[in-house]
Amino acid sequence: DALIGLSNINSLRGEYDEALRLQEYAASLGDMRAVGYLAEMFLQRHAIPSDADADADADVTAVNLATVSATLQTRNTVASKVLGNYFWKGKGGLTHSPVLAKHYLRYSAESGDRWSMFSYATVIIEAAIGCYGCLSLRPGFSAVPEALFWYRLAIGEDSDSGAFKRLEEKIRDCCGNCHEKLNKDKLLCCVECKAAFFCGKHCQRAHWNAGHKRDCVKSLKKRLKATEDSLMMACSGVLEVARSYGVEPTNRNKRP
């Protein structure tokens, strides 16, 4: 515990080499938390599968370490990101599986990793097409609202390129309920997901009751907000403890 604590304090101070040395020593003594930390250090460098065959061994190592890390710490953001991306790409000895990629990427996306958000949005669409044979817009069975939600979080509301932007333009063309051509000056949209458009309030209500309430991200946004609030409380507690020891955390972007 003392070694792990000293390593964490050195990390907060920006002294990463010393933090790593202490973690390696703790791991050599059999501390599984330190093993998980060292695995995470490797995974940070191999979170995205390489296209080069020469890196195949590193890909396998990344998958193995991610599995170990996920076992040691069930909700491990980095391990989830690795397993999600490698299942998506079918690398590191894993079989391509959008369903399993979606399962793992969800947690890393919800933890705030922007790359995972974009990957998760893409995998949501891919998994839906694999399930239904097409990208269904049928209320209650549409993956579009959630996929666009994560895409916008990852890229930004003002992005004007890519397949997701073309999808946004497509769903604006006709009413989500009656499928009539929309007058773009008078259309209504779901204010929660901004992924369903209507010619009037009657169609909007009918579409919601037909199943859009299951597709919409309204409940997802509430859950993420609750998670964010709890994380902010936890982080403030950690900072208070660090500062009580005279430690002022450095900018995380400086971490190698």
Backbone as JSON, one array per atom type, in Angstrom:
{
  "sequence": "DALIGLSNINSLRGEYDEALRLQEYAASLGDMRAVGYLAEMFLQRHAIPSDADADADADVTAVNLATVSATLQTRNTVASKVLGNYFWKGKGGLTHSPVLAKHYLRYSAESGDRWSMFSYATVIIEAAIGCYGCLSLRPGFSAVPEALFWYRLAIGEDSDSGAFKRLEEKIRDCCGNCHEKLNKDKLLCCVECKAAFFCGKHCQRAHWNAGHKRDCVKSLKKRLKATEDSLMMACSGVLEVARSYGVEPTNRNKRP",
  "N": [[0.82, -1.2, 0.0], [1.97, 1.21, 0.77], [3.92, 1.6, -1.23], [2.32, 1.84, -3.52], [0.87, 4.11, -2.8], [2.97, 6.05, -2.64], [3.8, 5.99, -5.29], [1.53, 7.01, -6.57], [1.51, 9.62, -5.53], [3.91, 10.61, -6.6], [3.21, 10.49, -9.29], [1.17, 12.41, -9.4], [2.71, 14.64, -8.94], [4.02, 14.8, -11.29], [6.27, 13.3, -11.65], [6.96, 10.88, -13.38], [8.72, 8.8, -14.09], [9.81, 7.95, -11.64], [7.43, 7.2, -10.41], [6.73, 5.03, -12.04], [8.89, 3.3, -11.51], [8.42, 2.64, -8.84], [5.97, 1.34, -9.08], [6.7, -0.88, -10.63], [8.36, -2.18, -8.8], [6.5, -2.77, -6.78], [4.86, -4.49, -8.24], [6.63, -6.6, -8.68], [6.67, -7.66, -6.16], [4.29, -8.85, -6.05], [1.94, -7.36, -5.99], [-1.19, -6.96, -7.23], [-2.56, -4.71, -8.06], [-0.54, -3.05, -8.93], [0.38, -4.55, -11.05], [-1.79, -4.29, -12.74], [-1.63, -1.53, -13.23], [0.85, -1.31, -14.63], [0.19, -2.81, -16.84], [-1.73, -1.11, -17.91], [-0.11, 1.06, -18.66], [1.24, 0.0, -20.87], [-0.95, -0.54, -22.5], [-1.92, 2.0, -23.03], [-0.27, 2.82, -25.04], [-0.89, 1.1, -27.04], [-3.58, 1.18, -27.68], [-5.06, 1.35, -29.98], [-5.48, -0.87, -32.66], [-2.74, -1.89, -34.73], [-2.06, -1.5, -38.24], [0.07, -2.72, -39.32], [1.76, -5.76, -40.02], [4.02, -6.41, -38.64], [3.61, -5.58, -36.09], [2.05, -7.44, -34.9], [2.57, -9.13, -32.71], [2.67, -7.3, -30.61], [0.04, -6.49, -30.68], [-1.29, -8.83, -29.82], [-0.22, -9.05, -27.26], [-1.26, -6.69, -26.15], [-4.0, -7.29, -26.14], [-4.01, -9.5, -24.39], [-3.05, -8.32, -22.01], [-5.03, -6.42, -21.64], [-7.18, -8.07, -21.09], [-6.33, -9.18, -18.68], [-6.2, -6.83, -17.14], [-8.89, -6.03, -17.2], [-9.97, -8.1, -15.78], [-8.79, -7.76, -13.28], [-9.73, -5.25, -12.62], [-12.87, -4.5, -12.97], [-14.29, -2.34, -14.21], [-12.48, -0.97, -16.16], [-11.23, 1.61, -17.91], [-9.24, 1.91, -19.96], [-8.61, -0.77, -20.63], [-11.12, -1.58, -21.54], [-11.37, 0.04, -23.78], [-9.28, -0.95, -25.38], [-10.03, -3.72, -25.76], [-12.5, -3.32, -26.99], [-11.8, -1.94, -29.4], [-10.09, -3.84, -30.58], [-11.73, -6.08, -30.89], [-13.45, -4.93, -32.71], [-11.8, -4.44, -34.93], [-10.9, -6.99, -35.37], [-8.39, -7.93, -34.52], [-5.25, -8.92, -32.9], [-5.64, -11.61, -32.28], [-8.32, -11.82, -31.82], [-11.7, -12.39, -32.87], [-13.5, -10.64, -35.37], [-16.12, -8.76, -34.13], [-18.83, -6.88, -33.98], [-20.78, -6.73, -31.98], [-19.55, -7.51, -29.53], [-17.54, -5.61, -29.56], [-19.05, -3.31, -29.29], [-20.05, -3.74, -26.73], [-17.73, -3.45, -25.07], [-16.66, -0.94, -25.84], [-18.6, 0.8, -25.04], [-18.33, 1.38, -22.27], [-15.81, 2.71, -22.14], [-16.38, 4.86, -23.78], [-18.42, 6.14, -22.33], [-16.88, 6.95, -20.26], [-15.61, 9.14, -21.14], [-13.69, 9.14, -23.17], [-12.74, 10.38, -26.22], [-11.97, 9.19, -28.67], [-13.0, 6.64, -28.31], [-15.69, 7.28, -28.18], [-16.25, 8.0, -30.86], [-15.57, 5.59, -32.16], [-17.41, 3.93, -30.91], [-19.86, 5.0, -31.78], [-19.69, 4.36, -34.49], [-19.6, 1.55, -34.36], [-22.08, 1.0, -33.22], [-23.82, 1.54, -35.36], [-22.86, -0.37, -37.2], [-23.37, -2.77, -35.82], [-26.15, -2.67, -35.69], [-26.87, -2.83, -38.39], [-25.89, -5.38, -38.89], [-27.64, -6.83, -37.32], [-30.29, -6.26, -38.26], [-30.04, -6.26, -40.99], [-30.11, -3.95, -42.37], [-29.94, -0.35, -42.0], [-32.13, 0.39, -39.79], [-34.85, 2.65, -39.45], [-37.11, 2.45, -38.08], [-39.31, 3.26, -35.48], [-38.4, 2.45, -32.17], [-36.63, 0.55, -32.92], [-34.42, 1.75, -33.9], [-31.04, 2.64, -34.32], [-29.99, 5.03, -34.8], [-30.42, 7.54, -33.28], [-28.81, 7.18, -30.89], [-26.29, 6.63, -32.0], [-25.72, 9.0, -33.43], [-25.68, 10.76, -31.28], [-23.34, 10.02, -29.84], [-21.48, 10.42, -31.84], [-21.62, 13.2, -32.24], [-20.75, 14.09, -29.74], [-18.12, 13.24, -29.86], [-17.0, 14.45, -32.17], [-18.12, 16.98, -32.41], [-20.73, 19.43, -32.62], [-20.7, 21.03, -34.89], [-19.45, 19.77, -36.97], [-19.01, 19.1, -40.42], [-18.68, 17.01, -42.2], [-18.21, 13.62, -43.44], [-19.63, 10.26, -42.98], [-21.58, 10.24, -40.98], [-22.55, 12.82, -40.97], [-23.8, 12.9, -43.43], [-25.79, 11.08, -42.9], [-27.28, 12.51, -41.01], [-28.26, 14.53, -42.68], [-29.87, 13.01, -44.34], [-31.96, 12.05, -42.64], [-33.29, 14.37, -42.18], [-34.79, 14.84, -44.38], [-37.37, 13.75, -44.65], [-40.48, 13.29, -42.84], [-40.3, 11.63, -39.75], [-42.42, 10.08, -38.98], [-44.81, 10.08, -40.74], [-43.5, 10.1, -43.12], [-43.6, 11.97, -45.1], [-42.35, 14.47, -47.4], [-40.26, 16.93, -46.0], [-40.7, 20.37, -45.13], [-38.08, 22.35, -44.82], [-37.99, 24.73, -43.5], [-39.97, 24.67, -41.65], [-39.85, 22.42, -40.06], [-40.06, 20.15, -37.25], [-38.15, 18.92, -34.47], [-36.91, 16.25, -32.37], [-36.02, 17.39, -29.3], [-34.29, 16.27, -27.53], [-32.63, 14.22, -28.68], [-32.16, 15.13, -31.25], [-32.36, 13.71, -33.59], [-34.55, 12.89, -34.94], [-37.08, 13.94, -37.06], [-39.96, 15.96, -37.85], [-43.17, 16.69, -39.39], [-45.12, 17.92, -37.95], [-46.67, 18.45, -34.67], [-48.45, 16.39, -34.11], [-47.48, 14.16, -35.52], [-45.03, 13.95, -34.26], [-45.73, 13.24, -31.62], [-47.03, 10.79, -32.14], [-44.92, 9.29, -33.19], [-43.2, 9.16, -30.98], [-44.73, 7.62, -29.16], [-44.88, 5.32, -30.66], [-42.45, 4.16, -30.38], [-40.13, 5.68, -30.34], [-39.42, 6.66, -27.88], [-37.94, 4.65, -26.77], [-35.71, 4.63, -28.35], [-34.61, 7.16, -28.12], [-32.17, 9.39, -26.67], [-32.67, 10.48, -24.23], [-32.9, 9.3, -21.59], [-30.34, 8.23, -21.45], [-28.72, 10.53, -21.43], [-29.43, 11.58, -18.94], [-28.42, 9.58, -17.28], [-25.66, 9.72, -17.83], [-25.17, 12.28, -16.92], [-25.61, 11.96, -14.18], [-23.52, 10.2, -13.62], [-21.33, 11.82, -14.25], [-21.58, 13.81, -12.29], [-21.09, 12.29, -9.97], [-18.45, 11.51, -10.42], [-17.17, 13.97, -10.4], [-17.46, 14.66, -7.73], [-15.94, 12.62, -6.55], [-13.41, 13.16, -7.64], [-12.89, 15.69, -6.59], [-12.57, 15.02, -3.95], [-10.21, 13.47, -4.04], [-8.37, 15.41, -4.9], [-8.4, 17.12, -2.72], [-7.21, 15.51, -0.74], [-4.67, 15.12, -1.91], [-3.71, 17.76, -1.93], [-3.59, 18.21, 0.76], [-1.27, 16.98, 1.37], [0.49, 18.66, 0.32], [0.71, 18.5, -2.42], [0.32, 19.53, -5.71], [-1.57, 18.73, -8.39], [-0.33, 18.08, -11.73], [-0.62, 19.08, -15.23], [-2.41, 16.75, -17.06], [-1.86, 16.24, -19.73], [0.84, 16.24, -20.0], [1.72, 13.82, -19.4], [3.64, 10.99, -20.3]],
  "CA": [[0.0, 0.0, 0.0], [2.86, 2.37, 0.84], [4.54, 1.78, -2.54], [1.29, 2.34, -4.42], [0.61, 5.49, -2.41], [4.1, 6.89, -3.05], [3.77, 6.08, -6.75], [0.45, 7.92, -6.95], [1.92, 10.98, -5.21], [4.9, 11.0, -7.61], [2.49, 10.71, -10.55], [0.5, 13.7, -9.28], [3.74, 15.66, -9.04], [4.59, 14.79, -12.64], [7.52, 12.52, -11.64], [6.43, 9.62, -13.88], [9.74, 7.75, -14.06], [9.86, 7.44, -10.28], [6.16, 6.51, -10.19], [6.81, 3.75, -12.75], [9.85, 2.45, -10.8], [7.75, 2.14, -7.64], [4.95, 0.38, -9.5], [7.39, -2.11, -11.04], [8.8, -2.85, -7.58], [5.3, -3.32, -6.14], [4.42, -5.63, -9.06], [7.56, -7.71, -8.44], [6.32, -8.21, -4.86], [3.02, -9.55, -6.21], [0.77, -6.49, -5.85], [-1.93, -7.06, -8.49], [-2.91, -3.36, -8.51], [0.61, -2.56, -9.69], [0.37, -5.29, -12.33], [-2.81, -3.63, -13.56], [-1.12, -0.21, -13.63], [1.86, -1.51, -15.66], [-0.54, -3.22, -18.04], [-2.36, 0.09, -18.46], [0.93, 1.85, -19.32], [1.45, -0.61, -22.19], [-2.18, -0.42, -23.28], [-2.05, 3.39, -23.49], [0.51, 2.94, -26.27], [-1.4, 0.15, -28.05], [-5.04, 1.16, -27.55], [-5.64, 1.2, -31.32], [-4.75, -1.9, -33.4], [-1.87, -1.44, -35.82], [-2.28, -2.14, -39.53], [1.32, -3.37, -39.73], [1.89, -7.14, -39.56], [5.16, -6.48, -37.72], [3.14, -5.27, -34.73], [1.06, -8.45, -34.51], [2.87, -9.61, -31.36], [2.25, -6.24, -29.69], [-1.43, -6.54, -30.65], [-1.68, -9.96, -28.97], [0.14, -8.66, -25.89], [-2.23, -5.69, -25.72], [-5.26, -7.99, -25.84], [-3.82, -10.31, -23.17], [-2.96, -7.42, -20.87], [-6.36, -5.82, -21.44], [-8.01, -9.09, -20.44], [-5.88, -9.24, -17.28], [-6.61, -5.59, -16.48], [-10.34, -6.06, -17.04], [-10.26, -9.07, -14.71], [-8.37, -7.16, -12.02], [-10.57, -4.08, -12.36], [-13.98, -4.75, -13.89], [-14.6, -1.16, -15.0], [-11.2, -0.39, -16.51], [-11.48, 2.37, -19.13], [-8.25, 1.61, -21.0], [-8.81, -2.15, -21.06], [-12.36, -1.62, -22.33], [-11.06, 0.66, -25.07], [-8.46, -1.89, -26.15], [-10.82, -4.88, -26.17], [-13.51, -2.86, -27.95], [-11.18, -1.66, -30.71], [-9.52, -5.05, -31.18], [-12.87, -6.88, -31.38], [-13.98, -4.23, -33.88], [-10.88, -4.63, -36.06], [-10.55, -8.4, -35.53], [-6.93, -8.01, -34.38], [-4.73, -9.44, -31.64], [-6.16, -12.94, -32.02], [-9.76, -11.77, -31.59], [-12.56, -12.45, -34.06], [-14.29, -9.43, -35.59], [-17.46, -8.86, -33.55], [-19.39, -5.57, -33.61], [-21.56, -6.83, -30.74], [-18.61, -7.47, -28.41], [-16.88, -4.29, -29.62], [-20.03, -2.36, -28.72], [-20.11, -4.0, -25.28], [-16.55, -2.9, -24.39], [-16.48, 0.47, -26.14], [-19.61, 1.6, -24.34], [-17.83, 1.89, -21.0], [-14.76, 3.7, -22.35], [-17.03, 6.06, -24.32], [-19.12, 6.8, -21.22], [-15.86, 7.49, -19.36], [-15.16, 10.41, -21.68], [-12.65, 9.02, -24.19], [-13.34, 10.83, -27.48], [-11.76, 8.19, -29.71], [-13.96, 5.57, -28.05], [-17.01, 7.79, -28.56], [-16.4, 7.89, -32.31], [-15.58, 4.17, -32.48], [-18.67, 3.37, -30.41], [-20.91, 5.44, -32.7], [-19.57, 3.57, -35.73], [-19.93, 0.16, -34.06], [-23.53, 0.94, -33.02], [-24.41, 1.43, -36.7], [-22.44, -1.65, -37.78], [-24.09, -3.85, -35.12], [-27.56, -2.58, -36.08], [-26.97, -3.37, -39.75], [-25.7, -6.82, -38.78], [-28.83, -7.42, -36.69], [-31.52, -6.08, -39.06], [-29.76, -6.36, -42.42], [-30.1, -2.59, -42.91], [-30.0, 0.64, -40.93], [-33.56, 0.61, -39.58], [-35.32, 3.89, -38.85], [-38.39, 2.14, -37.46], [-39.3, 3.64, -34.06], [-38.25, 1.33, -31.26], [-35.57, -0.33, -33.43], [-33.45, 2.6, -34.59], [-29.77, 2.91, -33.64], [-29.52, 6.34, -35.27], [-30.29, 8.57, -32.24], [-27.66, 6.97, -30.01], [-25.06, 6.76, -32.79], [-25.49, 10.43, -33.68], [-25.36, 11.39, -30.0], [-21.93, 9.79, -29.54], [-20.7, 11.07, -32.91], [-21.57, 14.65, -31.97], [-19.88, 14.3, -28.59], [-16.73, 12.99, -30.25], [-16.54, 15.34, -33.23], [-18.64, 18.33, -32.24], [-22.0, 19.71, -33.29], [-20.53, 21.8, -36.12], [-18.74, 19.02, -37.99], [-19.81, 19.09, -41.65], [-18.16, 16.02, -43.13], [-18.27, 12.23, -43.02], [-20.85, 9.48, -43.18], [-22.59, 10.61, -40.0], [-23.18, 14.07, -41.41], [-24.72, 12.54, -44.53], [-26.94, 10.44, -42.25], [-28.07, 13.6, -40.45], [-28.95, 15.2, -43.78], [-30.89, 12.09, -44.86], [-33.14, 11.96, -41.77], [-33.98, 15.66, -42.23], [-35.51, 14.98, -45.66], [-38.79, 13.39, -44.54], [-41.03, 13.15, -41.5], [-40.01, 10.32, -39.18], [-43.64, 9.32, -38.72], [-45.63, 9.87, -41.94], [-42.53, 9.99, -44.22], [-43.8, 13.01, -46.11], [-41.22, 15.37, -47.58], [-40.31, 18.0, -45.01], [-40.35, 21.75, -45.41], [-36.97, 22.58, -43.89], [-38.21, 25.97, -42.75], [-41.03, 24.47, -40.65], [-39.77, 21.09, -39.45], [-39.87, 20.0, -35.81], [-37.23, 17.82, -34.17], [-36.83, 15.82, -30.98], [-35.03, 18.28, -28.7], [-33.35, 15.48, -26.73], [-31.62, 13.51, -29.5], [-31.97, 15.83, -32.53], [-32.15, 12.66, -34.6], [-35.85, 12.55, -35.51], [-37.68, 15.19, -37.55], [-41.38, 15.77, -38.08], [-43.9, 17.76, -40.08], [-45.99, 18.58, -36.98], [-46.69, 17.88, -33.32], [-49.2, 15.13, -34.11], [-46.55, 13.11, -35.95], [-44.0, 13.81, -33.24], [-46.31, 12.46, -30.52], [-47.28, 9.43, -32.63], [-43.61, 8.64, -33.34], [-42.72, 8.9, -29.63], [-45.49, 6.51, -28.62], [-44.64, 4.12, -31.47], [-41.19, 3.51, -29.98], [-38.97, 6.57, -30.28], [-39.04, 6.85, -26.49], [-36.91, 3.65, -26.48], [-34.51, 4.96, -29.14], [-34.11, 8.48, -27.77], [-31.06, 9.4, -25.7], [-33.08, 11.26, -23.05], [-32.5, 8.59, -20.37], [-28.89, 8.11, -21.49], [-28.17, 11.81, -21.0], [-29.63, 11.68, -17.49], [-27.49, 8.65, -16.63], [-24.32, 10.27, -17.97], [-25.08, 13.46, -16.05], [-25.46, 11.45, -12.82], [-22.16, 9.66, -13.53], [-20.42, 12.97, -14.25], [-21.67, 14.44, -10.97], [-20.43, 11.45, -8.96], [-17.02, 11.58, -10.69], [-16.69, 15.28, -9.95], [-17.36, 14.58, -6.27], [-14.81, 11.75, -6.22], [-12.17, 13.86, -8.01], [-12.66, 16.77, -5.64], [-12.05, 14.4, -2.74], [-8.82, 13.1, -4.3], [-7.58, 16.64, -4.93], [-8.27, 17.62, -1.34], [-6.21, 14.67, -0.07], [-3.36, 15.44, -2.5], [-3.29, 19.09, -1.5], [-3.26, 18.13, 2.19], [0.12, 16.54, 1.43], [1.3, 19.67, -0.36], [0.88, 18.11, -3.82], [-0.58, 20.18, -6.67], [-1.52, 17.92, -9.62], [0.13, 18.73, -12.95], [-1.44, 18.89, -16.42], [-2.35, 15.34, -17.51], [-1.34, 16.14, -21.09], [2.28, 16.11, -19.95], [2.06, 12.43, -19.1], [4.16, 10.33, -21.51]],
  "C": [[0.86, 1.26, 0.0], [3.49, 2.66, -0.52], [3.54, 2.37, -3.55], [0.98, 3.8, -4.1], [1.7, 6.44, -2.84], [4.12, 7.07, -4.57], [2.7, 7.06, -7.21], [0.82, 9.38, -6.67], [2.95, 11.48, -6.22], [4.24, 11.28, -8.96], [1.79, 12.06, -10.54], [1.49, 14.85, -9.41], [4.35, 15.76, -10.44], [5.89, 14.02, -12.73], [7.2, 11.08, -12.06], [7.44, 8.49, -13.87], [9.83, 7.12, -12.68], [8.58, 6.68, -9.94], [6.18, 5.12, -10.82], [7.75, 2.79, -12.01], [9.19, 1.84, -9.56], [6.68, 1.11, -7.98], [5.57, -0.95, -9.91], [7.87, -2.9, -9.82], [7.62, -3.51, -6.87], [4.8, -4.55, -6.9], [5.32, -6.85, -8.82], [7.3, -8.38, -7.09], [4.95, -8.89, -4.88], [1.78, -8.71, -6.03], [0.03, -6.42, -7.19], [-2.4, -5.68, -8.97], [-1.78, -2.77, -9.35], [0.71, -3.27, -11.04], [-0.63, -4.64, -13.28], [-2.34, -2.29, -14.07], [-0.1, -0.35, -14.76], [1.22, -1.97, -16.97], [-1.17, -2.02, -18.72], [-1.35, 0.97, -19.19], [1.19, 1.33, -20.74], [0.23, -0.39, -23.08], [-2.38, 0.99, -23.8], [-1.34, 3.57, -24.84], [-0.02, 2.06, -27.39], [-2.92, 0.06, -27.97], [-5.74, 0.95, -28.88], [-4.84, 0.15, -32.07], [-3.91, -1.31, -34.52], [-2.22, -2.17, -37.1], [-1.06, -2.91, -40.0], [1.41, -4.78, -39.16], [3.01, -7.29, -38.54], [4.75, -6.24, -36.27], [2.13, -6.29, -34.22], [1.29, -8.95, -33.1], [2.44, -8.59, -30.32], [0.74, -6.23, -29.57], [-1.91, -7.65, -29.71], [-1.39, -9.64, -27.51], [-0.86, -7.67, -25.33], [-3.55, -6.34, -25.33], [-5.14, -8.78, -24.55], [-3.78, -9.43, -21.92], [-4.31, -6.76, -20.58], [-7.28, -6.79, -20.73], [-7.65, -9.2, -18.96], [-6.38, -8.0, -16.52], [-8.11, -5.57, -16.22], [-10.76, -7.03, -15.94], [-9.93, -8.49, -13.35], [-9.29, -6.01, -11.61], [-11.69, -4.08, -13.39], [-14.27, -3.55, -14.79], [-13.31, -0.38, -15.27], [-11.34, 0.29, -17.87], [-10.53, 1.97, -20.25], [-8.43, 0.2, -21.53], [-10.07, -2.28, -21.91], [-12.14, -1.04, -23.71], [-10.28, -0.29, -25.96], [-9.3, -3.06, -26.66], [-11.89, -4.49, -27.19], [-12.93, -2.64, -29.33], [-10.64, -2.92, -31.38], [-10.61, -6.02, -31.62], [-13.44, -6.26, -32.65], [-13.12, -4.51, -35.11], [-10.55, -6.1, -36.31], [-9.06, -8.62, -35.45], [-6.55, -8.63, -33.04], [-5.26, -10.81, -31.27], [-7.65, -12.98, -31.75], [-10.51, -11.81, -32.91], [-13.37, -11.16, -34.15], [-15.71, -9.62, -35.06], [-17.96, -7.48, -33.15], [-20.16, -5.6, -32.29], [-20.65, -6.75, -29.52], [-17.85, -6.14, -28.38], [-17.78, -3.23, -28.99], [-20.09, -2.5, -27.2], [-18.94, -3.33, -24.56], [-16.39, -1.41, -24.63], [-17.48, 1.36, -25.39], [-19.04, 2.21, -23.05], [-16.75, 2.95, -21.21], [-15.33, 4.99, -22.95], [-17.71, 6.84, -23.2], [-18.13, 7.39, -20.2], [-15.22, 8.75, -19.91], [-14.07, 10.35, -22.73], [-13.23, 9.32, -25.57], [-13.14, 9.83, -28.61], [-12.77, 7.05, -29.55], [-15.38, 6.0, -28.41], [-17.26, 7.62, -30.06], [-16.47, 6.43, -32.73], [-16.91, 3.54, -32.09], [-19.84, 3.75, -31.33], [-20.9, 4.61, -33.98], [-20.0, 2.13, -35.51], [-21.44, -0.01, -33.82], [-24.24, 0.76, -34.37], [-24.11, 0.07, -37.31], [-23.2, -2.81, -37.15], [-25.56, -3.86, -35.51], [-27.77, -3.15, -37.48], [-26.81, -4.88, -39.74], [-26.92, -7.52, -38.21], [-30.05, -7.41, -37.61], [-31.3, -6.21, -40.57], [-29.76, -5.01, -43.11], [-30.11, -1.63, -41.71], [-31.47, 1.04, -40.74], [-33.82, 1.97, -38.94], [-36.68, 3.7, -38.17], [-38.35, 2.49, -35.98], [-39.3, 2.42, -33.14], [-37.13, 0.4, -31.66], [-34.45, 0.46, -34.1], [-32.22, 2.86, -33.72], [-29.28, 4.32, -33.93], [-29.4, 7.38, -34.15], [-29.06, 8.41, -31.35], [-26.34, 7.13, -30.77], [-24.73, 8.22, -33.06], [-25.12, 11.17, -32.41], [-23.87, 11.24, -29.7], [-21.03, 10.43, -30.59], [-20.55, 12.56, -32.63], [-20.69, 14.96, -30.76], [-18.41, 14.17, -28.97], [-16.19, 14.05, -31.19], [-16.95, 16.79, -33.01], [-19.87, 18.56, -33.08], [-21.81, 20.32, -34.68], [-19.78, 21.05, -37.21], [-19.6, 18.88, -39.24], [-19.29, 18.09, -42.67], [-18.38, 14.62, -42.58], [-19.63, 11.6, -43.19], [-21.94, 9.87, -42.21], [-23.29, 11.9, -40.39], [-24.16, 13.8, -42.55], [-25.96, 11.86, -43.97], [-27.86, 11.5, -41.65], [-28.89, 14.29, -41.54], [-30.09, 14.32, -44.31], [-32.14, 12.09, -43.99], [-33.89, 13.29, -41.69], [-34.9, 15.78, -43.45], [-37.01, 14.7, -45.53], [-39.2, 13.19, -43.1], [-40.77, 11.73, -40.98], [-41.23, 9.48, -38.95], [-44.43, 9.03, -40.0], [-44.79, 9.77, -43.21], [-42.79, 10.96, -45.37], [-42.56, 13.9, -46.2], [-41.36, 16.56, -46.65], [-39.98, 19.36, -45.61], [-39.3, 22.16, -44.38], [-37.09, 23.86, -43.1], [-39.2, 25.77, -41.6], [-40.95, 23.13, -39.93], [-39.58, 21.18, -37.93], [-38.87, 18.87, -35.58], [-37.32, 17.47, -32.69], [-35.7, 16.62, -30.33], [-33.99, 17.51, -27.9], [-32.24, 14.87, -27.59], [-31.28, 14.23, -30.8], [-31.66, 14.85, -33.66], [-33.46, 12.15, -35.17], [-36.56, 13.86, -35.83], [-39.1, 14.93, -38.02], [-42.01, 16.98, -38.77], [-44.81, 18.51, -39.12], [-46.01, 17.86, -35.65], [-47.43, 16.55, -33.26], [-48.27, 13.98, -34.48], [-45.46, 12.88, -34.91], [-44.5, 12.97, -32.07], [-46.52, 11.0, -30.93], [-45.97, 8.64, -32.72], [-43.03, 8.28, -31.96], [-43.41, 7.68, -29.04], [-45.26, 5.21, -29.38], [-43.31, 3.46, -31.12], [-39.99, 4.42, -29.89], [-38.51, 6.8, -28.83], [-38.0, 5.81, -26.05], [-35.6, 3.98, -27.2], [-33.84, 6.25, -28.66], [-33.06, 8.41, -26.67], [-31.41, 10.17, -24.42], [-32.62, 10.6, -21.75], [-30.99, 8.42, -20.3], [-28.22, 9.38, -21.0], [-28.31, 12.0, -19.49], [-28.63, 10.8, -16.75], [-26.06, 9.18, -16.69], [-24.12, 11.48, -17.06], [-24.88, 13.01, -14.59], [-24.05, 10.89, -12.59], [-21.14, 10.78, -13.44], [-20.4, 13.65, -12.88], [-20.93, 13.63, -9.91], [-18.92, 11.46, -9.15], [-16.42, 12.89, -10.21], [-16.53, 15.29, -8.42], [-16.16, 13.75, -5.85], [-13.48, 12.46, -6.49], [-11.86, 14.98, -7.02], [-12.11, 16.23, -4.33], [-10.59, 14.02, -2.88], [-7.93, 14.32, -4.28], [-7.36, 17.2, -3.53], [-7.21, 16.83, -0.57], [-4.81, 15.01, -0.57], [-2.84, 16.77, -1.98], [-2.96, 19.11, 0.0], [-1.83, 17.66, 2.4], [1.05, 17.53, 0.71], [1.55, 19.37, -1.81], [-0.15, 18.83, -4.67], [-0.49, 19.42, -7.98], [-1.09, 18.74, -10.83], [-0.85, 18.45, -14.08], [-1.29, 17.46, -16.92], [-1.78, 15.19, -18.9], [0.17, 15.97, -21.12], [2.7, 14.67, -19.71], [2.53, 11.73, -20.37], [3.24, 9.23, -21.98]]
}
